[in-house]
Amino acid sequence: MRHILPIVLALSVGAAIGRGGEARSDESSRMPTPAPQARRDPEPATANARCERCHEDVAREWRASMHAQSDSDPVYRRALAIEPLPFCRACHAPEADSCADAPAPLSAVGVGCVTCHVTRAGPDAATLTAGASMGIAPHSVVRDPAFATPVACAACHEFDFPEGASHGAPEQMQSTVSEHATSPLSGTSCIDCHMPRTPTPRRPGHRSHVFAASRDTSTLRAAVRVRSERLSPSTVKLTLTPGDVGHAFPTGDLFRRLVVVAEAIGDDWTVIGEDSRELRRRFEVRTMASGHLGRHMVGDDRVGVGAATPVTLDLGEQARGRAIAWRLEYQRVEHPLGGDGSAAVLAGSTVVTQGLIPATLENP
Amino acid sequence: MKRLHVIVAMFSLVACGTARSTGGEPPRSAPRPLPEPRAATAPTAPPLTVPPSPPEPTFGVVVEGPCYNLTAEVLENATLIHHGFVQSAYYYLKDISGARVPVPGRLVFGRVRDDGSIDGDPALERGIPLVSAAYAGGGAGTGTLDVQSLRGHWPDHVSLSLAGGGFRGIIDAFDFDWRGDHWAPRPPRTFGDEDRDVQAPWLAGSSLTMPHSWSPYPQFVVVPAGAAPTPDFSALHVPKEPDCTFVESAILTRPDGEIFLAGKFCGIYPTHDHPEWHYDGSHPPALQGESTIARWAPGSPAKAMTLPAVANHAELELDGFLEASPPSIYAFGTTGTSPEGGKAPYVAFYDGTIWSRVEVPFKGAVRERHVEPDGTLWVSNAAKELYARAPSGAWAKQPIEAVTTVAWQHDRPEWVVAGGAILHHGKGGEWTAIDAPHPAVSAGARYAQSRRHLEWGEELWLGAGAFIVRLGENGRWTRFDVPPPAFSPASHFAVDNIFFGQNRQVWIKASYEERRPEWPTPDKREALLLLGASRPATRCDADIGPSFSSWPPSATAACQTPVVILAHVSKSAPADFKFPQTRAAVRGHEEIAGAEFGETEIDGKRLLVARVPSLQKGSRLAELVSHAVAGTHPEVLCAEPTFTRTVSFDLGPPAVPPRSPGRAAPRP
């Protein structure tokens, strides 16, 4: 999952041998932020390559992450073609000018090492870390504990819809940090789940930079628990409760949703009756106080918003006497269409969990 | 039998026309009543003319399928086709279950070659944005952008305009020029609120538009700005609470600057104001007034005019003006409900001073209306009748029934398709049935004519159902059958329109319905047919690039890759599921030899399918499985699915176990 991830190379940097020691404390306010801020490095692709050379093992993890593919991911590219907004590019290609498509070298950097760790342009640029510096790095290092908190992720994982931001009626497009703050796991940081410690002999405090999230099936399956019961010959109730997840599930952008599916099974596993429900945020386009149109959230039935999410599905009379198969799918979709984002072409689906209610268990 | 009766009646009309032509001209507005049909009078009709050899060319399908707004644009030297739109989703498709499938919209272009095939150069899409710049600039922009115009000389001077209404309440318009391998955008037209769908010609070559701003009174904008005075209707502003909105229905502008505007005016009939619409509870209900006509002339404030009273003014709907010789104007609309159902017609006449009600002798709402220079008013109505109203005020019902198509010439009906026949309206007012090739034209006919003004001796084309007819310059009628849809054998075309291309090309825009076994309702399909086209038809989503179709077409005998969709399989089924009941259903059926079974996925659905050597074998396989496996509705499509895994089914005879002594053979 590329959007809910902490952006912390800090610990590995902290373990490195530095030249300049820790920099001034006033650097500490420079958390990662997308363009169009002033370029932190005049040649970010070159600078990023320098990072990769010395921190090869970390870079290998990063290259496998969605952060590295933030501007090249095909689904994002298709969405950007539909809606070529600087607003989108600012986080997906933060090292490039957001007013134009990123040149290939900067597109390849995506959300790179320099995006999160380089604090400013110029000779006094420092590398941001949350941990202690050993003072032997060939660059200056600034330490800020806040870099290990959700504050570091907020710039790209918590923001308003563009029209709301500009017309004074904000509605959040992404709200992962807020969701985290109200979750039972608010006491933990983003990195505790998404950058787990993966110690190596050389780096005992190393945290993974793969940023495993929704692309990782085990992480996905741990996020929700489902209880099923057949209410009648034709209806089934599935109750979803949060598992090991510190925010709504799914969280992040509008390109993902949970779908609860139930199927009445005929001969040879043929689907003879089907019902499903999408769990996601729902928006309406309304006139705001300023007179402009903007989105207004009118529904949110994602897991983790409230104690439990009950879903009742009706498969029709053909389900009588038949087994019912159910499953929970995590779907990634193409650019959502329509005013409320309800319609979208499926880009990928992962079965989170599934079950079968035998015909013999149906209620009278 | 009934049709034959009508045709005979038309022959009778011919006799009337012949007699009249030798006996002087009766008044046009008072045609003779239709005589009792008598077959004996028929021989006076012009002889049936059947085109001799050489054989006429036939119509061929150029493109068909799940297109949206399929159009052939006739340029100066080429024909480009296009379909689709951008900036929004396309919801017209159904998947196998009948559910609507959202597909991102796009514009698809193709250039028609001389043989009727399509050159679907992908470059023709290059440079077209998927969304408008306004959307990209932060608006919601969920409206569609369609082709507004495509014109010029291929390939050196071709211009394209896209236009559409955005969700933000304004119209976006984008212009492009063809640059050989892409469309190059022109500087954006600065349309704003002034560019609305209400438009009328105005003084000094300008036009009037009306901002769609939920205004309580009519407000106009002159385009281009400042080219002419802006009409001022502010005198008609009547503050209302809750808000009241003016609703425009018709406008007539005159060269001297006089404007007649029909619509629902706030406060004009305040006792009848009523809520117009609600917007999901977040807005207060708005009001609209009732119908009337307002007049504005330069130098004087706008005034609401008094219309003749009707029984229930709240039911009055005005829908158009017709300008007669100055200062006369007709206004048309409906009011209430006629005793026979439907809206009752309303016609008013303005003599330059007051409006007066024109009583009409018919029940159906007025459809087409024309007025001749001598003041004769012609109207067709919803009851499929044709009436003339003489300057004296006398109405005359024309002796023809079931009028479906009228070809007008100088504001006078010249050719009429009525009652399953084609009739010519003579200069003397006589109606002459034309003995067109049988079967005669039926309801829903469309016509095209080869020149702007139709006169005898030019080509006239009339189409309906599965054929069209042509009246050639030699005065002969020729029938052209329309072929069935290439990709949907269970349906047939309806001719929607006929038009001409370069070099005497004749095009048909047609439609049909595609049906599928699991679809509760059929889907509409569009097609373009060209006279003389000989190449195989192109589906909207084939050859000219992927487009809107998400589900393969039904297989026909010509299909080289028939495939049977056997079952929609639950994704919860084991990945290596053996399909025992399907396996048993096909066992021993060597007549479907050559079938290859496997799983595939279409539209996110897991499917058990079989590639088959022929449509016949596919149909047989579908029959076997539908009878043996409950809940399946197999269908044969034309597609080349990629198997996600193969499934081996033995089509050989069931193995017969050796008999054991003393035991009976197992039951089948």
Coordinates of N, CA, C and O in Angstrom, one line a residue, chain A residues 78 80-86 162-163 166-167 263 265-272 274 284-287 293-295 322 325-327 329 331 334-340 342-346 349 351 354-356, chain B residues 88-91 97 102-105 129-132 135-140 142 167-169 279-280 282-283 567-574 577-583 601 603-605 608 628-632:
Chain A
R78 N -2.9 5.7 -15.8 CA -4.2 5.9 -16.5 C -5.1 6.9 -15.8 O -5.8 7.6 -16.5
L80 N -4.1 9.4 -14.1 CA -3.5 10.8 -14.4 C -3.8 11.2 -15.8 O -4.1 12.4 -16.0
A81 N -3.9 10.3 -16.7 CA -4.3 10.7 -18.1 C -5.7 11.2 -18.1 O -6.0 12.1 -18.9
I82 N -6.6 10.7 -17.3 CA -7.9 11.2 -17.2 C -8.0 12.6 -16.5 O -8.7 13.5 -16.9
E83 N -7.2 12.7 -15.5 CA -7.3 13.9 -14.6 C -5.8 14.4 -14.3 O -5.3 14.2 -13.3
P84 N -5.2 15.0 -15.3 CA -3.8 15.4 -15.2 C -3.6 16.6 -14.3 O -3.3 17.7 -14.7
L85 N -3.8 16.4 -13.0 CA -3.7 17.5 -12.0 C -2.3 17.6 -11.4 O -1.8 16.6 -11.0
P86 N -1.8 18.8 -11.3 CA -0.6 19.0 -10.5 C -0.8 18.5 -9.1 O 0.1 18.0 -8.4
P162 N -9.3 18.8 -3.8 CA -8.8 20.1 -4.2 C -9.8 21.2 -4.3 O -9.6 22.3 -3.9
E163 N -11.0 20.8 -4.7 CA -12.1 21.9 -4.7 C -12.4 22.4 -3.4 O -12.7 23.5 -3.2
S166 N -9.8 24.8 -2.1 CA -9.7 26.1 -2.7 C -11.0 26.9 -2.5 O -11.0 28.1 -2.7
H167 N -12.1 26.3 -2.0 CA -13.3 27.0 -1.9 C -13.9 27.0 -0.5 O -15.0 27.3 -0.3
E263 N -22.6 -15.9 -2.9 CA -23.1 -16.6 -4.1 C -23.9 -17.9 -3.6 O -23.4 -18.6 -2.8
I265 N -24.7 -21.5 -4.6 CA -23.9 -22.4 -5.4 C -24.8 -23.5 -6.0 O -25.5 -24.2 -5.3
G266 N -24.8 -23.6 -7.3 CA -25.6 -24.6 -8.0 C -24.7 -25.8 -8.4 O -23.6 -25.9 -7.8
D267 N -25.1 -26.6 -9.3 CA -24.3 -27.7 -9.7 C -22.9 -27.2 -10.2 O -22.8 -26.2 -10.8
D268 N -21.9 -28.0 -9.9 CA -20.5 -27.7 -10.4 C -20.1 -26.3 -10.0 O -19.4 -25.6 -10.8
W269 N -20.4 -25.9 -8.8 CA -20.0 -24.5 -8.3 C -20.5 -23.4 -9.3 O -19.9 -22.3 -9.3
T270 N -21.6 -23.7 -9.9 CA -22.1 -22.6 -10.8 C -22.8 -21.5 -9.9 O -23.5 -21.9 -8.9
V271 N -22.6 -20.3 -10.2 CA -23.3 -19.2 -9.5 C -24.7 -19.1 -10.0 O -25.0 -18.7 -11.1
I272 N -25.7 -19.4 -9.1 CA -27.1 -19.3 -9.5 C -27.8 -18.1 -8.8 O -28.9 -17.8 -9.1
E274 N -26.6 -14.3 -6.6 CA -25.4 -13.5 -6.2 C -25.9 -12.2 -5.6 O -26.8 -11.6 -6.1
E284 N -21.3 12.9 -2.4 CA -22.2 13.6 -3.2 C -21.6 15.0 -3.6 O -20.8 15.5 -2.9
V285 N -21.9 15.4 -4.8 CA -21.4 16.7 -5.3 C -22.5 17.7 -4.9 O -23.6 17.6 -5.3
R286 N -22.1 18.7 -4.1 CA -23.1 19.7 -3.6 C -22.5 21.1 -3.8 O -21.3 21.3 -3.9
T287 N -23.4 22.0 -3.8 CA -23.0 23.4 -3.8 C -22.5 23.8 -2.5 O -23.3 23.7 -1.5
L293 N -19.1 24.0 -6.6 CA -19.5 22.6 -6.3 C -18.3 21.9 -5.7 O -17.2 22.1 -6.0
G294 N -18.7 21.1 -4.7 CA -17.6 20.3 -4.1 C -18.2 19.0 -3.5 O -19.4 18.8 -3.5
R295 N -17.3 18.1 -3.2 CA -17.8 16.8 -2.7 C -18.1 16.9 -1.2 O -17.5 17.6 -0.5
R322 N -29.5 -24.4 -1.1 CA -28.2 -24.4 -1.7 C -27.1 -23.9 -0.7 O -27.4 -23.1 0.1
A325 N -21.6 -19.5 -0.8 CA -20.2 -19.2 -0.7 C -20.1 -17.7 -0.5 O -20.8 -16.9 -1.1
W326 N -19.3 -17.3 0.5 CA -19.1 -15.8 0.6 C -17.6 -15.5 0.6 O -16.7 -16.4 0.9
R327 N -17.3 -14.3 0.3 CA -15.9 -13.9 0.4 C -15.8 -12.4 0.5 O -16.7 -11.6 0.1
E329 N -13.4 -9.4 -0.8 CA -12.4 -9.0 -1.8 C -11.9 -7.6 -1.5 O -12.7 -6.7 -1.3
Q331 N -10.4 -4.7 -3.5 CA -10.3 -4.4 -4.9 C -9.6 -3.1 -5.1 O -9.9 -2.1 -4.4
E334 N -9.7 1.3 -11.3 CA -9.2 2.4 -12.1 C -9.8 3.7 -11.6 O -10.6 3.7 -10.7
H335 N -9.5 4.7 -12.3 CA -10.0 6.1 -11.9 C -11.5 6.0 -11.6 O -12.2 5.7 -12.5
P336 N -11.9 6.3 -10.4 CA -13.4 6.2 -10.2 C -14.1 7.2 -11.1 O -13.7 8.3 -11.4
L337 N -15.3 6.7 -11.4 CA -16.1 7.5 -12.4 C -17.4 7.9 -11.7 O -17.9 7.3 -10.8
G338 N -18.0 9.0 -12.2 CA -19.3 9.4 -11.7 C -19.1 10.3 -10.5 O -18.0 10.4 -9.9
G339 N -20.1 11.0 -10.1 CA -20.1 12.0 -9.1 C -19.7 11.4 -7.7 O -19.0 12.0 -6.9
D340 N -20.1 10.2 -7.4 CA -19.9 9.6 -6.1 C -18.8 8.6 -6.1 O -18.5 7.9 -5.1
S342 N -18.8 5.8 -7.5 CA -19.3 4.4 -7.4 C -18.8 3.5 -8.5 O -18.7 2.3 -8.3
A343 N -18.6 4.1 -9.7 CA -18.4 3.2 -10.8 C -16.9 3.3 -11.2 O -16.3 4.4 -11.3
A344 N -16.3 2.1 -11.3 CA -14.9 2.1 -11.7 C -14.6 0.7 -12.3 O -15.2 -0.3 -12.0
V345 N -13.6 0.7 -13.2 CA -13.2 -0.6 -13.8 C -12.2 -1.2 -12.8 O -11.3 -0.6 -12.3
L346 N -12.4 -2.5 -12.6 CA -11.6 -3.3 -11.7 C -10.1 -3.4 -12.2 O -9.9 -3.7 -13.4
S349 N -7.8 -7.6 -7.8 CA -8.6 -8.0 -6.6 C -7.9 -9.1 -5.8 O -7.2 -9.9 -6.4
V351 N -8.6 -11.8 -2.6 CA -9.5 -12.4 -1.7 C -8.9 -12.3 -0.3 O -7.9 -12.9 0.0
Q354 N -12.6 -15.9 3.0 CA -13.8 -16.5 2.4 C -14.3 -17.7 3.2 O -13.6 -18.2 4.1
G355 N -15.6 -18.1 2.9 CA -16.1 -19.2 3.7 C -17.3 -19.8 2.9 O -17.7 -19.3 1.8
L356 N -17.8 -20.9 3.4 CA -18.9 -21.6 2.8 C -19.9 -22.0 3.8 O -19.5 -22.6 4.9
Chain B
S88 N -16.3 11.2 -19.3 CA -17.2 10.5 -18.4 C -17.2 9.0 -18.6 O -16.6 8.6 -19.6
A89 N -17.9 8.3 -17.8 CA -18.0 6.9 -18.0 C -19.1 6.5 -19.0 O -20.0 7.3 -19.2
Y90 N -18.9 5.4 -19.5 CA -19.9 4.8 -20.5 C -20.6 3.7 -19.8 O -20.0 2.7 -19.3
Y91 N -21.9 3.8 -19.6 CA -22.6 2.8 -18.7 C -23.5 1.9 -19.6 O -24.3 1.2 -19.0
S97 N -24.3 -11.1 -16.9 CA -25.4 -11.2 -16.0 C -26.4 -10.1 -16.3 O -27.5 -10.1 -15.7
P102 N -19.4 -0.1 -16.2 CA -18.8 1.2 -16.5 C -17.5 1.1 -17.2 O -16.7 0.3 -16.8
V103 N -17.4 1.8 -18.3 CA -16.2 1.8 -19.0 C -15.8 3.3 -19.3 O -16.6 4.1 -19.6
P104 N -14.5 3.6 -19.0 CA -14.1 5.0 -19.3 C -14.5 5.4 -20.7 O -14.1 4.7 -21.7
G105 N -15.1 6.5 -20.9 CA -15.4 7.0 -22.2 C -14.2 7.4 -23.0 O -13.2 7.7 -22.5
P129 N -8.0 15.1 -25.4 CA -7.9 14.8 -24.0 C -9.0 13.9 -23.5 O -10.1 13.9 -24.1
L130 N -8.7 13.2 -22.5 CA -9.8 12.3 -21.9 C -10.8 13.1 -21.1 O -11.9 12.7 -20.8
V131 N -10.3 14.3 -20.6 CA -11.2 15.1 -19.9 C -10.9 16.6 -20.3 O -9.8 16.9 -20.8
S132 N -11.8 17.4 -20.0 CA -11.6 18.8 -20.4 C -10.6 19.5 -19.4 O -10.4 19.1 -18.3
Y135 N -12.1 20.4 -16.2 CA -12.1 19.4 -15.2 C -10.8 19.3 -14.5 O -10.7 19.2 -13.3
A136 N -9.8 19.2 -15.3 CA -8.4 19.1 -14.8 C -8.1 20.3 -13.9 O -7.3 20.2 -13.0
G137 N -8.8 21.4 -14.1 CA -8.5 22.6 -13.3 C -9.2 22.5 -12.0 O -9.1 23.5 -11.2
G138 N -9.9 21.5 -11.7 CA -10.5 21.4 -10.3 C -12.0 21.3 -10.3 O -12.5 21.1 -9.2
G139 N -12.6 21.4 -11.4 CA -14.1 21.2 -11.4 C -14.5 19.8 -11.3 O -13.7 18.9 -11.3
A140 N -15.7 19.5 -11.1 CA -16.2 18.2 -10.9 C -16.3 17.5 -12.3 O -15.9 16.4 -12.5
T142 N -18.4 16.0 -14.7 CA -18.8 14.7 -15.0 C -19.7 14.6 -16.2 O -20.1 13.6 -16.6
F167 N -20.2 19.4 -15.1 CA -21.0 19.3 -13.9 C -21.0 20.6 -13.1 O -21.8 20.8 -12.2
R168 N -20.1 21.5 -13.6 CA -20.1 22.8 -12.9 C -21.1 23.8 -13.4 O -21.2 24.9 -12.9
G169 N -21.8 23.4 -14.4 CA -22.9 24.3 -14.9 C -22.5 25.1 -16.0 O -23.3 26.0 -16.4
Y279 N -33.7 19.4 -4.5 CA -32.3 18.9 -4.7 C -31.9 18.2 -3.5 O -31.4 18.8 -2.6
D280 N -32.2 17.0 -3.3 CA -31.8 16.1 -2.3 C -31.9 16.7 -0.9 O -31.2 16.3 0.0
S282 N -31.0 19.4 0.4 CA -30.0 20.3 0.8 C -30.3 21.7 0.3 O -29.7 22.7 0.7
H283 N -31.3 21.8 -0.6 CA -31.7 23.1 -1.2 C -33.1 23.3 -0.9 O -33.9 22.3 -0.9
A567 N -20.6 -21.8 -18.1 CA -21.0 -21.5 -16.7 C -20.2 -20.4 -16.1 O -19.1 -20.2 -16.3
H568 N -20.9 -19.6 -15.2 CA -20.3 -18.6 -14.4 C -19.9 -19.4 -13.1 O -20.8 -19.8 -12.4
V569 N -18.7 -19.5 -12.8 CA -18.2 -20.4 -11.7 C -17.8 -19.5 -10.6 O -17.2 -18.4 -10.7
S570 N -18.2 -20.0 -9.4 CA -17.8 -19.2 -8.2 C -16.3 -19.2 -8.0 O -15.6 -20.2 -8.2
K571 N -15.8 -18.0 -7.6 CA -14.4 -17.9 -7.4 C -14.0 -18.7 -6.1 O -12.8 -18.9 -5.9
S572 N -15.0 -19.1 -5.4 CA -14.7 -19.9 -4.2 C -14.5 -21.3 -4.5 O -14.1 -22.1 -3.7
A573 N -14.8 -21.7 -5.8 CA -14.6 -23.1 -6.2 C -13.1 -23.4 -6.1 O -12.2 -22.5 -6.4
P574 N -12.7 -24.7 -5.8 CA -11.3 -25.0 -5.8 C -10.7 -24.7 -7.2 O -11.3 -24.8 -8.2
F577 N -10.9 -27.5 -9.7 CA -12.2 -28.2 -9.7 C -12.4 -28.9 -11.0 O -12.1 -28.4 -12.1
K578 N -13.0 -30.1 -10.9 CA -13.1 -31.0 -12.0 C -14.4 -30.9 -12.8 O -14.6 -31.5 -13.8
F579 N -15.4 -30.2 -12.3 CA -16.7 -30.0 -12.9 C -17.3 -31.4 -13.3 O -17.6 -31.7 -14.4
P580 N -17.6 -32.2 -12.3 CA -18.1 -33.6 -12.5 C -19.4 -33.6 -13.3 O -19.6 -34.5 -14.1
Q581 N -20.3 -32.7 -13.0 CA -21.6 -32.8 -13.7 C -21.5 -32.3 -15.2 O -22.1 -32.9 -16.1
T582 N -20.7 -31.3 -15.4 CA -20.5 -30.9 -16.8 C -19.7 -32.1 -17.5 O -20.0 -32.4 -18.7
R583 N -18.8 -32.7 -16.8 CA -18.0 -33.8 -17.4 C -19.0 -34.9 -17.8 O -18.9 -35.5 -18.9
E601 N -11.4 -15.7 -17.7 CA -12.0 -14.6 -16.9 C -12.4 -13.5 -17.8 O -11.5 -13.0 -18.6
D603 N -14.5 -9.7 -17.5 CA -15.2 -8.8 -16.6 C -15.1 -9.2 -15.2 O -16.0 -9.0 -14.4
G604 N -14.0 -9.8 -14.8 CA -13.8 -10.2 -13.4 C -14.6 -11.5 -13.0 O -14.6 -11.9 -11.9
K605 N -15.2 -12.1 -14.0 CA -16.0 -13.3 -13.7 C -15.2 -14.5 -14.1 O -14.6 -14.6 -15.2
L608 N -16.4 -21.1 -17.1 CA -16.0 -22.3 -17.7 C -16.4 -22.2 -19.2 O -17.6 -21.9 -19.5
A628 N -28.2 -30.5 -18.4 CA -27.6 -31.4 -17.4 C -27.1 -30.6 -16.2 O -27.0 -31.3 -15.1
V629 N -26.8 -29.4 -16.3 CA -26.2 -28.7 -15.1 C -27.1 -27.5 -14.7 O -27.3 -26.6 -15.5
A630 N -27.8 -27.7 -13.6 CA -28.8 -26.7 -13.1 C -28.1 -25.3 -13.0 O -27.0 -25.2 -12.4
G631 N -28.9 -24.4 -13.4 CA -28.5 -23.0 -13.2 C -27.6 -22.4 -14.3 O -27.2 -21.2 -14.3
T632 N -27.3 -23.2 -15.3 CA -26.4 -22.7 -16.4 C -27.3 -22.2 -17.5 O -28.4 -22.7 -17.8

